[in-house]
CSV table of C-alpha atoms and ligand atoms in Angstrom, one decimal:
chain,number,residue,atom,x,y,z
Z,1,MET,CA,55.1,-149.4,-5.2
Z,2,LYS,CA,53.2,-149.3,-1.9
Z,3,ALA,CA,51.0,-152.2,-0.7
Z,4,SER,CA,49.7,-153.1,2.7
Z,5,ALA,CA,47.4,-155.6,4.4
Z,6,THR,CA,46.3,-156.5,7.9
Z,7,ALA,CA,45.5,-160.0,9.1
Z,8,THR,CA,44.7,-161.7,12.4
Z,9,ALA,CA,45.4,-165.2,13.5
Z,10,ARG,CA,45.0,-167.1,16.8
Z,11,SER,CA,47.2,-169.5,18.7
Z,12,ASN,CA,46.7,-173.2,18.6
Z,13,ILE,CA,47.3,-176.1,21.0
Z,14,ALA,CA,48.7,-179.3,19.6
Z,15,LEU,CA,46.8,-182.4,20.6
Z,16,VAL,CA,49.4,-184.6,18.9
Z,17,LYS,CA,52.6,-182.7,19.0
Z,18,TYR,CA,55.4,-181.8,16.6
Z,19,TRP,CA,58.9,-182.2,18.1
Z,20,GLY,CA,61.6,-183.0,15.6
Z,21,LYS,CA,62.5,-181.8,12.0
Z,22,ARG,CA,63.3,-183.9,8.9
Z,23,ASP,CA,64.8,-180.7,7.3
Z,24,ALA,CA,65.9,-177.8,9.4
Z,25,VAL,CA,66.4,-175.3,6.5
Z,26,LEU,CA,62.9,-175.8,5.0
Z,27,ASN,CA,61.5,-176.4,8.5
Z,28,LEU,CA,60.0,-179.8,7.6
Z,29,PRO,CA,58.5,-181.8,10.5
Z,30,ALA,CA,59.6,-185.4,11.1
Z,31,THR,CA,56.0,-186.3,11.9
Z,32,GLY,CA,52.5,-184.9,11.4
Z,33,SER,CA,50.7,-183.1,14.2
Z,34,ILE,CA,47.0,-182.4,15.1
Z,35,SER,CA,45.9,-179.2,16.8
Z,36,VAL,CA,42.9,-177.1,17.8
Z,37,THR,CA,42.9,-173.4,17.0
Z,38,LEU,CA,41.8,-171.2,19.9
Z,39,ASP,CA,39.2,-168.5,19.9
Z,40,ARG,CA,41.6,-166.1,21.7
Z,41,LEU,CA,45.3,-165.4,22.0
Z,42,THR,CA,45.2,-163.3,18.9
Z,43,THR,CA,47.9,-161.7,16.8
Z,44,ARG,CA,47.0,-158.7,14.5
Z,45,THR,CA,49.7,-158.0,12.0
Z,46,THR,CA,50.0,-155.2,9.4
Z,47,VAL,CA,52.6,-155.4,6.7
Z,48,ALA,CA,53.3,-152.4,4.5
Z,49,PHE,CA,55.6,-152.9,1.5
Z,50,ASP,CA,57.2,-149.7,0.2
Z,51,ASP,CA,59.8,-149.2,-2.5
Z,52,ALA,CA,61.1,-146.2,-0.6
Z,53,LEU,CA,62.3,-148.3,2.3
Z,54,GLU,CA,66.0,-149.3,2.5
Z,55,ALA,CA,65.5,-152.0,5.1
Z,56,ASP,CA,62.7,-153.8,6.9
Z,57,GLU,CA,61.3,-152.3,10.1
Z,58,ILE,CA,59.7,-154.6,12.6
Z,59,VAL,CA,57.6,-153.3,15.5
Z,60,LEU,CA,56.3,-155.9,17.9
Z,61,ASP,CA,53.8,-154.9,20.5
Z,62,GLY,CA,54.6,-151.2,19.9
Z,63,ALA,CA,58.4,-151.5,20.3
Z,64,PRO,CA,61.1,-152.0,17.7
Z,65,ALA,CA,61.8,-155.7,17.7
Z,66,VAL,CA,64.9,-156.9,19.4
Z,67,ALA,CA,67.4,-159.3,18.0
Z,68,ALA,CA,65.9,-162.8,17.6
Z,69,GLY,CA,62.2,-161.8,17.1
Z,70,GLY,CA,63.1,-159.2,14.5
Z,71,GLU,CA,65.6,-161.4,12.6
Z,72,ARG,CA,63.1,-164.2,12.3
Z,73,VAL,CA,60.6,-161.8,10.7
Z,74,VAL,CA,63.2,-160.4,8.4
Z,75,ARG,CA,64.2,-163.9,7.3
Z,76,PHE,CA,60.5,-164.6,6.6
Z,77,LEU,CA,60.3,-161.4,4.5
Z,78,ASP,CA,63.4,-162.5,2.6
Z,79,LEU,CA,61.5,-165.7,1.7
Z,80,VAL,CA,58.4,-163.7,0.6
Z,81,ARG,CA,60.6,-161.5,-1.6
Z,82,GLN,CA,62.1,-164.6,-3.2
Z,83,VAL,CA,58.7,-166.3,-3.7
Z,84,SER,CA,57.1,-163.2,-5.1
Z,85,GLY,CA,60.1,-161.9,-7.1
Z,86,ARG,CA,59.5,-158.5,-5.6
Z,87,PRO,CA,62.6,-157.1,-3.9
Z,88,VAL,CA,60.8,-154.6,-1.7
Z,89,HIS,CA,61.2,-153.9,2.0
Z,90,ALA,CA,58.3,-153.6,4.5
Z,91,VAL,CA,57.2,-152.2,7.8
Z,92,VAL,CA,55.7,-155.0,9.9
Z,93,ARG,CA,53.6,-154.0,13.0
Z,94,SER,CA,52.4,-156.9,15.0
Z,95,GLU,CA,50.4,-156.9,18.2
Z,96,ASN,CA,49.3,-159.7,20.6
Z,97,ASP,CA,46.2,-159.4,22.7
Z,98,PHE,CA,47.9,-161.4,25.4
Z,99,PRO,CA,50.7,-160.3,27.7
Z,100,THR,CA,54.0,-160.6,26.0
Z,101,GLY,CA,56.6,-162.4,28.2
Z,102,ALA,CA,53.8,-164.4,29.8
Z,103,GLY,CA,55.4,-167.5,28.4
Z,104,LEU,CA,52.6,-168.1,25.8
Z,105,ALA,CA,53.8,-169.0,22.4
Z,106,SER,CA,53.2,-166.3,19.9
Z,107,SER,CA,55.0,-167.7,16.9
Z,108,ALA,CA,52.0,-169.8,15.7
Z,109,SER,CA,49.6,-166.9,15.6
Z,110,GLY,CA,52.4,-164.4,14.6
Z,111,PHE,CA,53.7,-166.2,11.5
Z,112,ALA,CA,50.2,-167.3,10.4
Z,113,ALA,CA,49.0,-163.6,10.4
Z,114,LEU,CA,52.2,-162.5,8.7
Z,115,ALA,CA,52.0,-165.0,5.9
Z,116,LEU,CA,48.3,-164.1,5.2
Z,117,ALA,CA,49.1,-160.4,5.3
Z,118,CYS,CA,52.0,-160.7,2.9
Z,119,ASP,CA,49.9,-162.9,0.5
Z,120,ALA,CA,47.2,-160.3,0.5
Z,121,ALA,CA,49.4,-157.2,0.3
Z,122,LEU,CA,51.4,-158.5,-2.7
Z,123,GLY,CA,48.4,-160.2,-4.3
Z,124,LEU,CA,50.2,-163.6,-4.4
Z,125,GLY,CA,46.9,-165.5,-4.4
Z,126,LEU,CA,48.4,-168.6,-2.8
Z,127,GLU,CA,46.1,-171.6,-2.3
Z,128,PRO,CA,45.5,-172.6,1.3
Z,129,ALA,CA,48.0,-175.5,1.2
Z,130,ALA,CA,50.7,-173.2,-0.3
Z,131,LEU,CA,50.0,-170.5,2.2
Z,132,SER,CA,50.2,-173.0,5.0
Z,133,ALA,CA,53.6,-174.3,3.6
Z,134,LEU,CA,54.8,-170.6,3.5
Z,135,ALA,CA,53.7,-170.0,7.2
Z,136,ARG,CA,55.6,-173.2,8.1
Z,137,ARG,CA,58.8,-171.6,7.1
Z,138,GLY,CA,58.3,-169.0,9.9
Z,139,SER,CA,57.2,-171.6,12.5
Z,140,GLY,CA,56.0,-175.2,12.2
Z,141,SER,CA,53.0,-174.6,14.4
Z,142,ALA,CA,52.0,-171.4,12.3
Z,143,ALA,CA,51.1,-173.7,9.4
Z,144,ARG,CA,48.2,-174.9,11.5
Z,145,SER,CA,46.9,-171.5,12.8
Z,146,LEU,CA,45.8,-170.5,9.3
Z,147,PHE,CA,42.8,-172.8,9.8
Z,148,GLY,CA,40.1,-172.9,12.4
Z,149,GLY,CA,38.8,-175.8,14.5
Z,150,PHE,CA,40.7,-179.1,14.5
Z,151,VAL,CA,43.6,-179.1,12.1
Z,152,GLU,CA,46.1,-181.7,10.8
Z,153,MET,CA,49.6,-180.9,9.7
Z,154,HIS,CA,51.2,-183.4,7.3
Z,155,ALA,CA,54.8,-184.2,7.6
Z,156,GLY,CA,55.0,-184.8,3.8
Z,157,GLU,CA,57.7,-186.7,1.9
Z,158,ALA,CA,58.8,-184.3,-0.8
Z,159,ALA,CA,62.3,-182.9,-0.4
Z,160,ASP,CA,61.1,-179.4,-1.3
Z,161,GLY,CA,58.4,-179.5,1.4
Z,162,SER,CA,55.6,-178.9,-1.0
Z,163,ASP,CA,53.5,-181.6,0.7
Z,164,ALA,CA,54.2,-180.4,4.3
Z,165,PHE,CA,51.2,-178.3,5.0
Z,166,ALA,CA,48.2,-178.2,7.3
Z,167,GLU,CA,44.5,-178.6,6.5
Z,168,PRO,CA,41.3,-178.6,8.4
Z,169,LEU,CA,40.0,-181.9,10.0
Z,170,ALA,CA,36.8,-180.7,11.6
Z,171,ALA,CA,35.0,-177.4,12.4
Z,172,ALA,CA,35.4,-175.6,15.7
Z,173,THR,CA,31.8,-176.6,16.6
Z,174,HIS,CA,32.3,-180.3,15.9
Z,175,LEU,CA,33.6,-181.2,19.4
Z,176,PRO,CA,32.5,-178.9,22.3
Z,177,LEU,CA,35.6,-178.3,24.3
Z,178,ARG,CA,37.2,-175.8,26.6
Z,179,ILE,CA,40.9,-175.2,27.0
Z,180,LEU,CA,42.0,-173.7,30.3
Z,181,VAL,CA,45.5,-172.3,30.2
Z,182,ALA,CA,47.1,-172.3,33.6
Z,183,ILE,CA,49.9,-169.7,33.6
Z,184,THR,CA,52.4,-170.8,36.2
Z,185,ALA,CA,55.4,-168.6,35.3
Z,186,SER,CA,56.5,-165.7,33.0
Z,187,GLY,CA,59.6,-165.1,31.0
Z,188,SER,CA,61.0,-166.7,27.9
Z,189,LYS,CA,61.9,-170.4,27.8
Z,190,PRO,CA,65.5,-171.4,28.4
Z,191,VAL,CA,65.8,-173.5,25.2
Z,192,GLY,CA,63.8,-172.5,22.1
Z,193,SER,CA,61.9,-175.1,20.1
Z,194,THR,CA,64.4,-175.3,17.2
Z,195,GLU,CA,67.4,-176.1,19.4
Z,196,GLY,CA,65.3,-178.3,21.7
Z,197,MET,CA,64.2,-180.4,18.7
Z,198,ARG,CA,67.7,-180.6,17.3
Z,199,ARG,CA,69.1,-181.7,20.6
Z,200,THR,CA,66.3,-184.3,21.2
Z,201,ALA,CA,66.7,-185.8,17.8
Z,202,ALA,CA,70.5,-185.9,18.0
Z,203,THR,CA,71.0,-187.2,21.5
Z,204,SER,CA,67.8,-188.7,23.1
Z,205,PRO,CA,67.7,-192.5,22.9
Z,206,TYR,CA,63.9,-192.2,23.1
Z,207,TYR,CA,63.6,-190.0,20.0
Z,208,GLU,CA,62.9,-192.9,17.5
Z,209,ALA,CA,60.3,-194.3,19.9
Z,210,TRP,CA,58.7,-190.9,20.1
Z,211,VAL,CA,58.4,-190.6,16.3
Z,212,ALA,CA,57.0,-194.1,16.1
Z,213,ALA,CA,54.4,-193.5,18.9
Z,214,THR,CA,53.4,-190.2,17.2
Z,215,GLN,CA,52.4,-192.0,14.0
Z,216,ARG,CA,50.1,-194.3,16.0
Z,217,ASP,CA,48.7,-191.3,18.0
Z,218,LEU,CA,47.9,-189.4,14.8
Z,219,ASP,CA,45.7,-192.3,13.5
Z,220,ALA,CA,44.0,-192.7,16.9
Z,221,MET,CA,43.5,-188.9,17.3
Z,222,ARG,CA,42.0,-188.5,13.8
Z,223,SER,CA,39.4,-191.2,14.7
Z,224,ALA,CA,38.7,-189.8,18.2
Z,225,ILE,CA,38.0,-186.3,16.7
Z,226,ARG,CA,35.9,-187.8,13.9
Z,227,ASP,CA,33.8,-189.5,16.6
Z,228,ALA,CA,33.7,-186.3,18.7
Z,229,ASP,CA,34.8,-188.4,21.7
Z,230,ILE,CA,36.3,-186.0,24.2
Z,231,GLY,CA,37.5,-188.8,26.5
Z,232,ARG,CA,39.6,-190.4,23.8
Z,233,VAL,CA,40.9,-187.0,22.6
Z,234,GLY,CA,41.9,-186.0,26.1
Z,235,ALA,CA,43.6,-189.2,27.0
Z,236,LEU,CA,45.5,-189.3,23.7
Z,237,ALA,CA,46.6,-185.7,24.0
Z,238,GLU,CA,47.8,-186.2,27.6
Z,239,GLY,CA,49.7,-189.4,26.7
Z,240,ASN,CA,51.3,-187.9,23.6
Z,241,CYS,CA,52.4,-184.8,25.6
Z,242,LEU,CA,54.0,-187.0,28.3
Z,243,ARG,CA,55.8,-189.1,25.6
Z,244,MET,CA,57.2,-185.9,24.0
Z,245,HIS,CA,58.5,-184.7,27.4
Z,246,ALA,CA,60.0,-188.1,28.1
Z,247,ALA,CA,62.0,-187.9,24.8
Z,248,MET,CA,63.1,-184.4,25.9
Z,249,LEU,CA,64.2,-185.6,29.3
Z,250,GLY,CA,66.4,-188.2,27.6
Z,251,ALA,CA,68.3,-185.5,25.6
Z,252,ASP,CA,71.9,-184.6,26.6
Z,253,PRO,CA,72.0,-182.0,28.1
Z,254,PRO,CA,68.4,-182.8,29.3
Z,255,LEU,CA,65.4,-180.6,28.5
Z,256,LEU,CA,63.0,-180.1,31.4
Z,257,TYR,CA,60.5,-177.3,30.7
Z,258,TRP,CA,58.4,-178.0,33.8
Z,259,HIS,CA,58.4,-176.0,37.0
Z,260,PRO,CA,57.1,-177.2,40.4
Z,261,ALA,CA,53.9,-175.3,39.7
Z,262,THR,CA,53.6,-177.2,36.4
Z,263,LEU,CA,53.6,-180.5,38.3
Z,264,GLU,CA,51.1,-179.1,40.7
Z,265,VAL,CA,48.6,-178.5,37.9
Z,266,MET,CA,49.3,-182.0,36.5
Z,267,HIS,CA,48.5,-183.6,39.8
Z,268,CYS,CA,45.5,-181.5,40.2
Z,269,VAL,CA,44.1,-182.7,36.9
Z,270,TRP,CA,44.7,-186.3,37.9
Z,271,ASP,CA,43.0,-185.6,41.2
Z,272,LEU,CA,40.0,-184.1,39.4
Z,273,ARG,CA,39.7,-187.2,37.2
Z,274,SER,CA,39.9,-189.5,40.3
Z,275,GLN,CA,36.9,-187.5,41.7
Z,276,GLY,CA,34.9,-188.0,38.5
Z,277,VAL,CA,35.6,-184.7,36.8
Z,278,PRO,CA,37.0,-185.6,33.3
Z,279,ALA,CA,39.9,-183.2,32.4
Z,280,TRP,CA,43.2,-183.8,30.7
Z,281,PHE,CA,46.4,-181.8,30.4
Z,282,THR,CA,48.9,-181.0,27.7
Z,283,ILE,CA,52.1,-179.0,27.9
Z,284,ASP,CA,54.3,-177.5,25.2
Z,285,ALA,CA,58.0,-176.4,25.5
Z,286,GLY,CA,57.3,-174.3,28.5
Z,287,PRO,CA,55.9,-174.3,32.1
Z,288,GLN,CA,52.3,-173.4,31.3
Z,289,VAL,CA,49.7,-176.2,31.3
Z,290,LYS,CA,46.7,-176.4,29.0
Z,291,VAL,CA,43.8,-178.3,30.5
Z,292,LEU,CA,41.1,-179.8,28.2
Z,293,CYS,CA,37.5,-180.5,29.4
Z,294,ALA,CA,33.9,-180.4,28.3
Z,295,PRO,CA,32.2,-176.9,28.5
Z,296,GLY,CA,30.0,-178.1,31.4
Z,297,ASN,CA,33.0,-178.9,33.6
Z,298,ALA,CA,35.0,-175.7,32.8
Z,299,ALA,CA,33.8,-173.7,35.8
Z,300,ALA,CA,34.7,-176.5,38.3
Z,301,VAL,CA,38.1,-177.2,36.6
Z,302,ARG,CA,38.9,-173.5,36.5
Z,303,GLU,CA,38.1,-172.9,40.1
Z,304,ARG,CA,40.4,-175.8,41.2
Z,305,LEU,CA,43.3,-174.5,38.9
Z,306,ALA,CA,42.9,-170.9,40.1
Z,307,GLY,CA,43.2,-172.0,43.7
Z,308,LEU,CA,46.6,-173.6,43.2
Z,309,PRO,CA,49.4,-171.6,44.9
Z,310,GLY,CA,51.7,-171.7,41.9
Z,311,THR,CA,49.0,-170.7,39.3
Z,312,ARG,CA,49.0,-167.0,38.5
Z,313,GLU,CA,46.2,-166.8,36.1
Z,314,VAL,CA,43.8,-169.1,34.2
Z,315,LEU,CA,42.7,-168.2,30.7
Z,316,GLU,CA,39.7,-169.9,29.2
Z,317,ALA,CA,39.5,-170.6,25.5
Z,318,ALA,CA,37.3,-172.6,23.1
Z,319,PRO,CA,38.0,-173.9,19.5
Z,320,GLY,CA,38.1,-170.9,17.3
Z,321,PRO,CA,38.3,-169.6,13.7
Z,322,GLY,CA,41.3,-169.6,11.3
Z,323,ALA,CA,43.3,-166.6,10.2
Z,324,GLY,CA,41.5,-163.8,8.4
Z,325,LEU,CA,42.0,-160.4,6.8
Z,326,ALA,CA,40.9,-157.4,8.8
Z,327,GLU,CA,38.0,-155.5,7.1
Z,328,GLY,CA,39.2,-153.0,4.5
Z,329,ALA,CA,42.7,-154.4,5.2
Z,330,VAL,CA,44.3,-154.4,1.8
Z,331,ALA,CA,45.6,-151.2,0.3
P,1,LIG,O1,56.4,-174.5,15.6
P,1,LIG,P1,57.3,-174.3,16.8
P,1,LIG,O2,58.7,-174.1,16.5
P,1,LIG,O3,56.8,-173.2,17.7
P,1,LIG,O4,57.3,-175.6,17.7
P,1,LIG,C1,56.1,-176.1,18.3
P,1,LIG,C2,56.5,-177.2,19.3
P,1,LIG,C3,55.4,-177.5,20.3
P,1,LIG,O5,54.6,-176.4,20.7
P,1,LIG,C4,56.0,-178.1,21.6
P,1,LIG,C5,54.5,-178.6,19.7
P,1,LIG,C6,53.5,-178.2,18.7
P,1,LIG,O6,53.2,-179.1,17.8
P,1,LIG,O7,52.9,-177.1,18.7
């Protein structure tokens, strides 16, 4: 049997973040999260299942995948084989349209594209919620990148994770927004998200407070998005991000993902706000800063960020579409 499909998916930025698991094996989040899918930072993945293969072959950005990246993909394919009952190996070719090693997360777009491509190639016909739950097994944030616009991931309560999936909250056009990504450093992060979450939950005295605050932030963010109120969305996103990093700082050993250039961007955003330019930042498990603002302020914000000595590049994104199959992609 030979079956292949090609899918694309884009990165997403969490406005209310996920940091902590209720089950590490099934990759179940301790809390829900809310994100916006971007219109760029795209992964394009082709998966080709073939009975003649004796092992999986993973090619990332044109090169055979090294250790961790490749193993995660093989583990995901193992899961697909289990779910589909088809013990067949595959060649996976995945390409990012953004520089690898630039410190931009690729697991969200990568596992969303891979989940959709596997579903199409094997004709699994998974419903959106089940497909999202499958992508979650690759990476929690990937569950959200299947959908466009503003998306909510549910923590769920079921032990088997069947209710831990994402679903759309509002269309990409619902709230006009720009996301400026200030790239301050390259290279992979010192502590990956899985170990970082484990360590924070196990050792930070602020972890329980972070979980409790996130429940409140989810309710507030849902209503701010519903009202298309960028001021409330931005302020909530910035506060939620700072609370997540406070919980990380309280871990033992501590987790500090910021560089001096990261702080430079944060102060610049506060400075812009004090001068009457509404902009808010959010930061994930790395040194890059994502700055949210209205489309009309994007040029001014971009110019200020680009002028900072520690900022290497500024990428501009808007809310974008969900994952999709490339045309003529299923064979
Ligand atoms: O899904 P992961 O393992 O890439 O973890 C995502 C963690 C954060 O980016 C920090 C927050 C989030 O919700 O995306």
